[in-house]
Short mmCIF file of C-alpha atoms in Angstrom, two decimals:
data_model
loop_
_atom_site.label_atom_id
_atom_site.label_comp_id
_atom_site.label_asym_id
_atom_site.label_seq_id
_atom_site.Cartn_x
_atom_site.Cartn_y
_atom_site.Cartn_z
CA MET E 1 -247.09 49.03 11.33
CA LYS E 2 -248.30 52.15 13.08
CA LYS E 3 -246.80 55.37 11.78
CA LYS E 4 -244.97 57.74 14.08
CA LEU E 5 -246.89 60.89 14.95
CA ILE E 6 -245.22 64.28 14.56
CA SER E 7 -246.82 67.36 16.08
CA ILE E 8 -246.39 70.76 14.46
CA VAL E 9 -246.80 73.61 16.99
CA VAL E 10 -247.45 77.07 15.52
CA PRO E 11 -247.98 80.14 17.73
CA ALA E 12 -250.04 82.83 16.02
CA HIS E 13 -251.01 86.38 16.91
CA ASN E 14 -252.87 88.53 14.36
CA GLU E 15 -251.58 86.62 11.31
CA ILE E 16 -254.77 86.74 9.24
CA GLU E 17 -253.14 88.43 6.22
CA GLY E 18 -250.57 85.73 5.62
CA LEU E 19 -252.00 82.71 7.40
CA SER E 20 -253.66 81.03 4.39
CA ASN E 21 -250.51 81.51 2.34
CA PHE E 22 -248.41 79.98 5.09
CA LEU E 23 -250.72 76.99 5.52
CA GLU E 24 -251.70 76.24 1.93
CA GLY E 25 -248.57 77.46 0.19
CA GLN E 26 -245.91 76.30 2.62
CA LEU E 27 -246.74 74.05 5.57
CA LEU E 28 -249.38 71.71 4.13
CA THR E 29 -247.48 71.48 0.86
CA ALA E 30 -244.35 70.42 2.72
CA LEU E 31 -246.19 67.82 4.81
CA GLU E 32 -247.94 66.30 1.79
CA ASN E 33 -244.57 65.28 0.40
CA ILE E 34 -243.53 63.46 3.59
CA GLU E 35 -244.60 59.83 3.76
CA ASP E 36 -244.39 57.25 6.56
CA TYR E 37 -245.51 59.73 9.24
CA ASP E 38 -248.77 61.03 10.63
CA PHE E 39 -249.02 64.71 11.48
CA GLU E 40 -251.09 66.84 13.80
CA ILE E 41 -251.02 70.63 13.49
CA ILE E 42 -251.53 72.59 16.70
CA PHE E 43 -252.11 76.30 16.33
CA VAL E 44 -251.93 78.38 19.50
CA ASP E 45 -253.94 81.55 19.02
CA ASP E 46 -252.33 84.08 21.33
CA GLY E 47 -255.29 86.40 21.80
CA SER E 48 -255.65 87.47 18.14
CA THR E 49 -258.12 90.25 17.35
CA ASP E 50 -258.03 90.28 13.54
CA GLY E 51 -259.96 87.16 12.51
CA THR E 52 -257.06 84.72 12.85
CA LEU E 53 -259.06 82.53 15.24
CA ASP E 54 -262.05 82.31 12.86
CA LEU E 55 -259.81 81.12 10.05
CA LEU E 56 -258.19 78.54 12.34
CA HIS E 57 -261.67 77.29 13.29
CA GLU E 58 -262.42 76.81 9.61
CA TYR E 59 -259.33 74.65 9.13
CA ALA E 60 -260.06 72.69 12.33
CA SER E 61 -263.54 71.85 11.05
CA ARG E 62 -261.99 70.08 8.06
CA SER E 63 -259.69 67.72 9.98
CA LYS E 64 -259.41 66.27 13.47
CA ASN E 65 -255.64 66.47 13.11
CA PHE E 66 -255.85 70.27 13.02
CA ARG E 67 -256.12 71.47 16.61
CA VAL E 68 -256.58 75.00 17.93
CA ILE E 69 -255.62 76.26 21.36
CA SER E 70 -257.16 79.65 22.03
CA PHE E 71 -255.85 81.84 24.84
CA SER E 72 -258.28 84.05 26.72
CA ARG E 73 -255.92 86.99 26.06
CA ASN E 74 -252.43 87.70 24.73
CA PHE E 75 -249.87 85.90 26.89
CA GLY E 76 -246.87 86.18 24.54
CA LYS E 77 -245.06 83.88 22.14
CA GLU E 78 -242.97 82.09 24.75
CA ILE E 79 -246.07 81.03 26.68
CA ALA E 80 -247.83 80.06 23.43
CA LEU E 81 -244.96 77.73 22.57
CA SER E 82 -245.15 76.21 26.05
CA ALA E 83 -248.88 75.61 25.67
CA GLY E 84 -248.39 73.91 22.31
CA LEU E 85 -245.72 71.63 23.76
CA ARG E 86 -247.99 70.82 26.68
CA TYR E 87 -250.81 69.64 24.38
CA ALA E 88 -248.68 67.96 21.68
CA LYS E 89 -249.06 64.18 21.49
CA GLY E 90 -246.41 63.38 18.89
CA ASP E 91 -243.32 61.19 19.10
CA ALA E 92 -241.57 64.38 18.03
CA VAL E 93 -242.68 68.00 18.07
CA ILE E 94 -241.72 70.71 15.58
CA THR E 95 -242.18 74.37 16.53
CA ILE E 96 -242.38 76.96 13.77
CA ASP E 97 -243.60 80.54 13.35
CA ALA E 98 -246.66 81.40 11.29
CA ASP E 99 -245.14 84.39 9.49
CA GLY E 100 -243.33 82.39 6.77
CA GLN E 101 -239.83 83.46 7.78
CA GLN E 102 -238.92 79.90 8.71
CA PRO E 103 -239.17 77.49 5.72
CA PRO E 104 -241.38 74.42 6.31
CA LYS E 105 -239.65 72.74 3.32
CA LEU E 106 -236.79 71.94 5.71
CA ILE E 107 -239.02 69.76 7.92
CA PRO E 108 -237.90 66.53 6.14
CA LYS E 109 -234.28 67.41 6.98
CA PHE E 110 -235.23 67.96 10.62
CA ILE E 111 -236.96 64.58 10.72
CA LYS E 112 -233.94 62.83 9.18
CA GLU E 113 -231.60 64.30 11.82
CA TRP E 114 -234.04 63.10 14.49
CA GLU E 115 -234.22 59.60 13.04
CA ASP E 116 -230.41 59.58 12.99
CA GLY E 117 -230.39 60.02 16.77
CA ALA E 118 -230.64 63.73 17.55
CA ASP E 119 -232.98 64.58 20.42
CA ILE E 120 -233.10 68.25 19.40
CA VAL E 121 -232.77 69.67 15.89
CA ALA E 122 -232.44 73.47 15.91
CA GLY E 123 -232.78 75.82 12.96
CA VAL E 124 -229.94 78.36 12.83
CA ARG E 125 -230.05 81.56 10.79
CA ASP E 126 -226.97 81.88 8.62
CA HIS E 127 -228.35 84.55 6.32
CA TYR E 128 -231.04 87.25 6.41
CA THR E 129 -233.28 88.38 3.57
CA LYS E 130 -234.07 92.10 3.53
CA HIS E 131 -233.44 92.65 7.21
CA GLY E 132 -232.03 95.93 8.45
CA PHE E 133 -228.63 96.60 9.95
CA ILE E 134 -230.13 97.31 13.37
CA ALA E 135 -231.98 93.98 13.50
CA LYS E 136 -228.90 92.00 12.46
CA THR E 137 -226.58 93.85 14.81
CA GLY E 138 -229.02 93.60 17.70
CA SER E 139 -229.31 89.83 17.23
CA LYS E 140 -225.52 89.38 17.19
CA MET E 141 -225.10 91.54 20.29
CA PHE E 142 -227.80 89.57 22.13
CA TYR E 143 -226.09 86.23 21.58
CA TRP E 144 -222.67 87.70 22.34
CA LEU E 145 -223.88 89.10 25.67
CA LEU E 146 -225.71 85.85 26.48
CA ARG E 147 -222.51 83.85 26.04
CA LYS E 148 -220.46 86.38 27.96
CA MET E 149 -222.88 86.07 30.84
CA GLY E 150 -222.23 82.35 31.11
CA ASN E 151 -224.79 80.75 28.80
CA LYS E 152 -222.69 78.27 26.83
CA TYR E 153 -225.67 76.27 25.59
CA THR E 154 -227.37 78.56 23.08
CA VAL E 155 -225.77 78.72 19.64
CA PRO E 156 -225.74 82.22 18.06
CA GLY E 157 -228.48 82.55 15.47
CA SER E 158 -230.53 79.62 16.77
CA THR E 159 -234.29 80.11 16.59
CA ASP E 160 -237.56 78.59 17.76
CA PHE E 161 -237.74 76.60 14.51
CA ARG E 162 -236.94 73.27 16.16
CA LEU E 163 -237.69 69.58 16.40
CA LEU E 164 -237.88 68.06 19.87
CA SER E 165 -238.05 64.37 20.65
CA ARG E 166 -240.70 63.11 23.05
CA PRO E 167 -238.31 62.82 26.04
CA VAL E 168 -237.22 66.44 25.55
CA VAL E 169 -240.84 67.62 25.43
CA ASP E 170 -241.70 65.66 28.58
CA GLU E 171 -238.76 67.19 30.46
CA PHE E 172 -239.51 70.68 29.17
CA ASN E 173 -243.10 70.40 30.40
CA LYS E 174 -241.75 69.90 33.94
CA LEU E 175 -240.14 73.35 33.97
CA THR E 176 -242.07 75.95 35.96
CA GLU E 177 -240.52 79.34 35.10
CA HIS E 178 -242.97 82.07 34.19
CA ASN E 179 -240.44 84.50 32.71
CA ARG E 180 -239.01 82.14 30.11
CA ILE E 181 -237.16 82.03 26.85
CA THR E 182 -238.10 78.73 25.27
CA ARG E 183 -234.98 78.13 23.20
CA GLY E 184 -232.76 78.84 26.20
CA LEU E 185 -234.60 76.36 28.42
CA ILE E 186 -234.52 73.70 25.72
CA ASP E 187 -230.78 74.16 25.29
CA TRP E 188 -230.34 74.08 29.07
CA LEU E 189 -231.85 70.57 29.19
CA GLY E 190 -228.63 69.32 27.60
CA TYR E 191 -229.89 66.71 25.14
CA ASP E 192 -227.97 65.79 21.97
CA GLN E 193 -228.51 68.52 19.44
CA LYS E 194 -228.01 68.95 15.71
CA TYR E 195 -228.27 72.16 13.71
CA VAL E 196 -229.83 72.97 10.35
CA LYS E 197 -228.84 76.29 8.80
CA TYR E 198 -231.35 78.25 6.77
CA THR E 199 -231.96 81.67 5.26
CA TYR E 200 -234.25 83.77 7.42
CA GLY E 201 -236.90 85.09 5.07
CA VAL E 202 -239.31 88.00 5.11
CA ARG E 203 -242.83 88.00 6.52
CA LEU E 204 -245.56 86.87 4.17
CA ALA E 205 -247.76 89.79 5.23
CA GLY E 206 -248.56 92.11 8.10
CA LYS E 207 -246.35 93.50 10.81
CA PRO E 208 -244.47 91.51 13.46
CA SER E 209 -246.05 91.37 16.92
CA TYR E 210 -242.60 91.33 18.47
CA ASN E 211 -241.69 95.01 18.52
CA PHE E 212 -238.49 96.46 19.96
CA LYS E 213 -240.00 96.78 23.45
CA LYS E 214 -240.98 93.09 23.57
CA LEU E 215 -237.63 91.98 22.16
CA PHE E 216 -235.81 94.08 24.72
CA ARG E 217 -237.90 92.58 27.53
CA LEU E 218 -237.21 89.11 26.19
CA ALA E 219 -233.48 89.84 26.24
CA ILE E 220 -233.69 91.06 29.85
CA ASP E 221 -235.69 87.99 30.89
CA SER E 222 -233.09 85.82 29.16
CA PHE E 223 -230.21 87.36 31.05
CA VAL E 224 -232.01 87.18 34.39
CA SER E 225 -233.48 83.67 34.06
CA MET E 226 -230.57 81.97 32.33
CA SER E 227 -227.61 83.42 34.21
CA SER E 228 -226.63 84.84 37.59
CA THR E 229 -223.57 86.50 36.04
CA PRO E 230 -224.98 90.07 36.41
CA LEU E 231 -224.92 89.65 40.17
CA VAL E 232 -221.36 88.38 40.02
CA ILE E 233 -220.23 91.18 37.69
CA PHE E 234 -221.59 93.93 39.94
CA GLY E 235 -220.15 92.14 42.94
CA TYR E 236 -216.70 92.43 41.38
CA ILE E 237 -217.36 96.06 40.51
CA GLY E 238 -218.31 96.72 44.11
CA ILE E 239 -215.10 95.09 45.34
CA ILE E 240 -212.96 97.07 42.88
CA ILE E 241 -214.61 100.38 43.77
CA THR E 242 -214.28 99.64 47.49
CA ILE E 243 -210.58 98.80 47.15
CA LEU E 244 -209.81 101.84 44.96
CA SER E 245 -211.78 104.30 47.07
CA GLY E 246 -210.26 102.83 50.25
CA ALA E 247 -206.76 103.12 48.83
CA LEU E 248 -207.44 106.68 47.65
CA GLY E 249 -208.83 107.62 51.07
CA LEU E 250 -205.80 106.11 52.82
CA PHE E 251 -203.46 107.95 50.44
CA CYS E 252 -205.20 111.27 51.15
CA LEU E 253 -205.11 110.63 54.89
CA ILE E 254 -201.37 109.84 54.96
CA ASN E 255 -200.39 112.51 52.40
CA GLN E 256 -202.38 115.38 53.83
CA TYR E 257 -202.72 114.72 57.55
CA ILE E 258 -199.62 112.67 58.44
CA LEU E 259 -196.97 113.89 55.98
CA GLY E 260 -198.29 117.44 55.72
CA ASP E 261 -199.15 117.25 52.00
CA PRO E 262 -195.59 117.24 50.55
CA LEU E 263 -197.02 116.66 47.06
CA HIS E 264 -199.38 119.65 47.36
CA PHE E 265 -202.45 117.59 46.54
CA TYR E 266 -204.65 119.60 48.84
CA TRP E 267 -208.25 118.49 48.51
CA PRO E 268 -210.92 120.11 50.68
CA GLY E 269 -212.84 117.76 52.91
CA THR E 270 -216.07 118.54 51.11
CA LEU E 271 -214.53 117.48 47.79
CA GLN E 272 -213.25 114.24 49.29
CA MET E 273 -216.65 113.51 50.76
CA ALA E 274 -218.41 114.35 47.48
CA ILE E 275 -216.21 111.94 45.53
CA LEU E 276 -216.77 109.16 48.04
CA ILE E 277 -220.54 109.69 48.16
CA THR E 278 -220.76 109.84 44.36
CA PHE E 279 -219.03 106.48 44.02
CA LEU E 280 -221.14 104.87 46.73
CA VAL E 281 -224.45 106.26 45.43
CA GLY E 282 -223.65 105.03 41.91
CA LEU E 283 -222.76 101.59 43.23
CA VAL E 284 -225.93 101.38 45.32
CA LEU E 285 -228.16 102.47 42.44
CA ILE E 286 -226.62 99.94 40.03
CA SER E 287 -226.83 97.15 42.62
CA GLN E 288 -230.46 97.99 43.37
CA ALA E 289 -231.34 97.95 39.67
CA VAL E 290 -229.85 94.50 39.15
CA THR E 291 -231.30 93.14 42.38
CA ALA E 292 -234.71 94.51 41.37
CA LEU E 293 -234.65 92.33 38.24
CA TYR E 294 -234.14 89.23 40.34
CA ILE E 295 -236.73 90.28 42.88
CA SER E 296 -239.18 90.82 40.02
CA SER E 297 -238.49 87.31 38.76
CA ILE E 298 -238.89 85.84 42.27
CA HIS E 299 -242.13 87.76 42.67
CA ALA E 300 -243.56 86.31 39.46
CA GLU E 301 -242.66 82.77 40.57
CA ALA E 302 -244.08 83.32 44.06
CA LEU E 303 -247.45 84.34 42.63
CA ASN E 304 -247.64 80.87 41.05
CA ARG E 305 -250.13 81.92 38.43
CA PRO E 306 -250.85 79.47 35.60
CA LEU E 307 -248.65 79.86 32.55
CA PHE E 308 -251.69 80.30 30.35
CA VAL E 309 -255.48 80.12 30.35
CA VAL E 310 -257.15 78.15 27.58
CA ASP E 311 -260.62 79.21 26.45
CA LYS E 312 -262.05 75.75 25.82
CA LYS E 313 -265.16 77.14 24.12
CA LYS E 314 -263.00 78.57 21.37
CA SER E 315 -260.53 75.69 21.15
CA ARG E 316 -261.01 72.70 18.89
CA ASN E 317 -260.07 69.00 18.94
CA LEU E 318 -258.06 69.12 22.16
#
């Protein structure tokens, strides 16, 4: 009987310092203890400049089941995950980071949940190891805001450490967004999902490629691509400001010019105009800022550039 094939997709960017430890000490060790399945490991080199690609070539030369996708430049983790899912051939696909913070030893548990009927098995952080207060608080605020903006699909603490069944992968590969958050799109597909909690560890070595600027941009892309709530929120704000300023203007008109200011609330015309203009200018600036985010997203889609460019000379066993 032919064994089921499971693809392991690993995005990597400048992970040379901890890559061997991750592969030899964690991933391959975990897979060796899993019987009844065949595995292919797909590394997506996201424009590394530190020798990561050379080491991946070395591993690919040892086995045809070790495949390397090499980008022509750095396109970002979300695009790297999408490329790996595009090339994966398995009956199920597991995505995992190369920094060692997500434990490969849990892969058997993911597979069991899949065999029990789950189309998606998502790893959820329930504890951090040596992570700062700012990182923890920022993560909690991100998921809180995401849910407040209407995204009811993504579970707080869920990560890109996931198992996807073949149907989920096929449907995901049909999505065309350029500004994307992979976990959000997967959750949006709506397939049956199970969760595996784990302790989020520390990096094996090196520094994370995802700095604060990239994380902040990812959060913005998430809010824009996954929800139209910002437009609705500022629409309500505009209505409220218009009603209040209209009521205040009507009150001033009646009190000062019709009743002769019996309450002695004399406001010079210049002050009244300044207050009105200040409110309107603030509303216009906020509305333009939010609209600009959506226009930027529309612009990226209208360009219709490819999600990624694969350097086939540097890739192996595709």
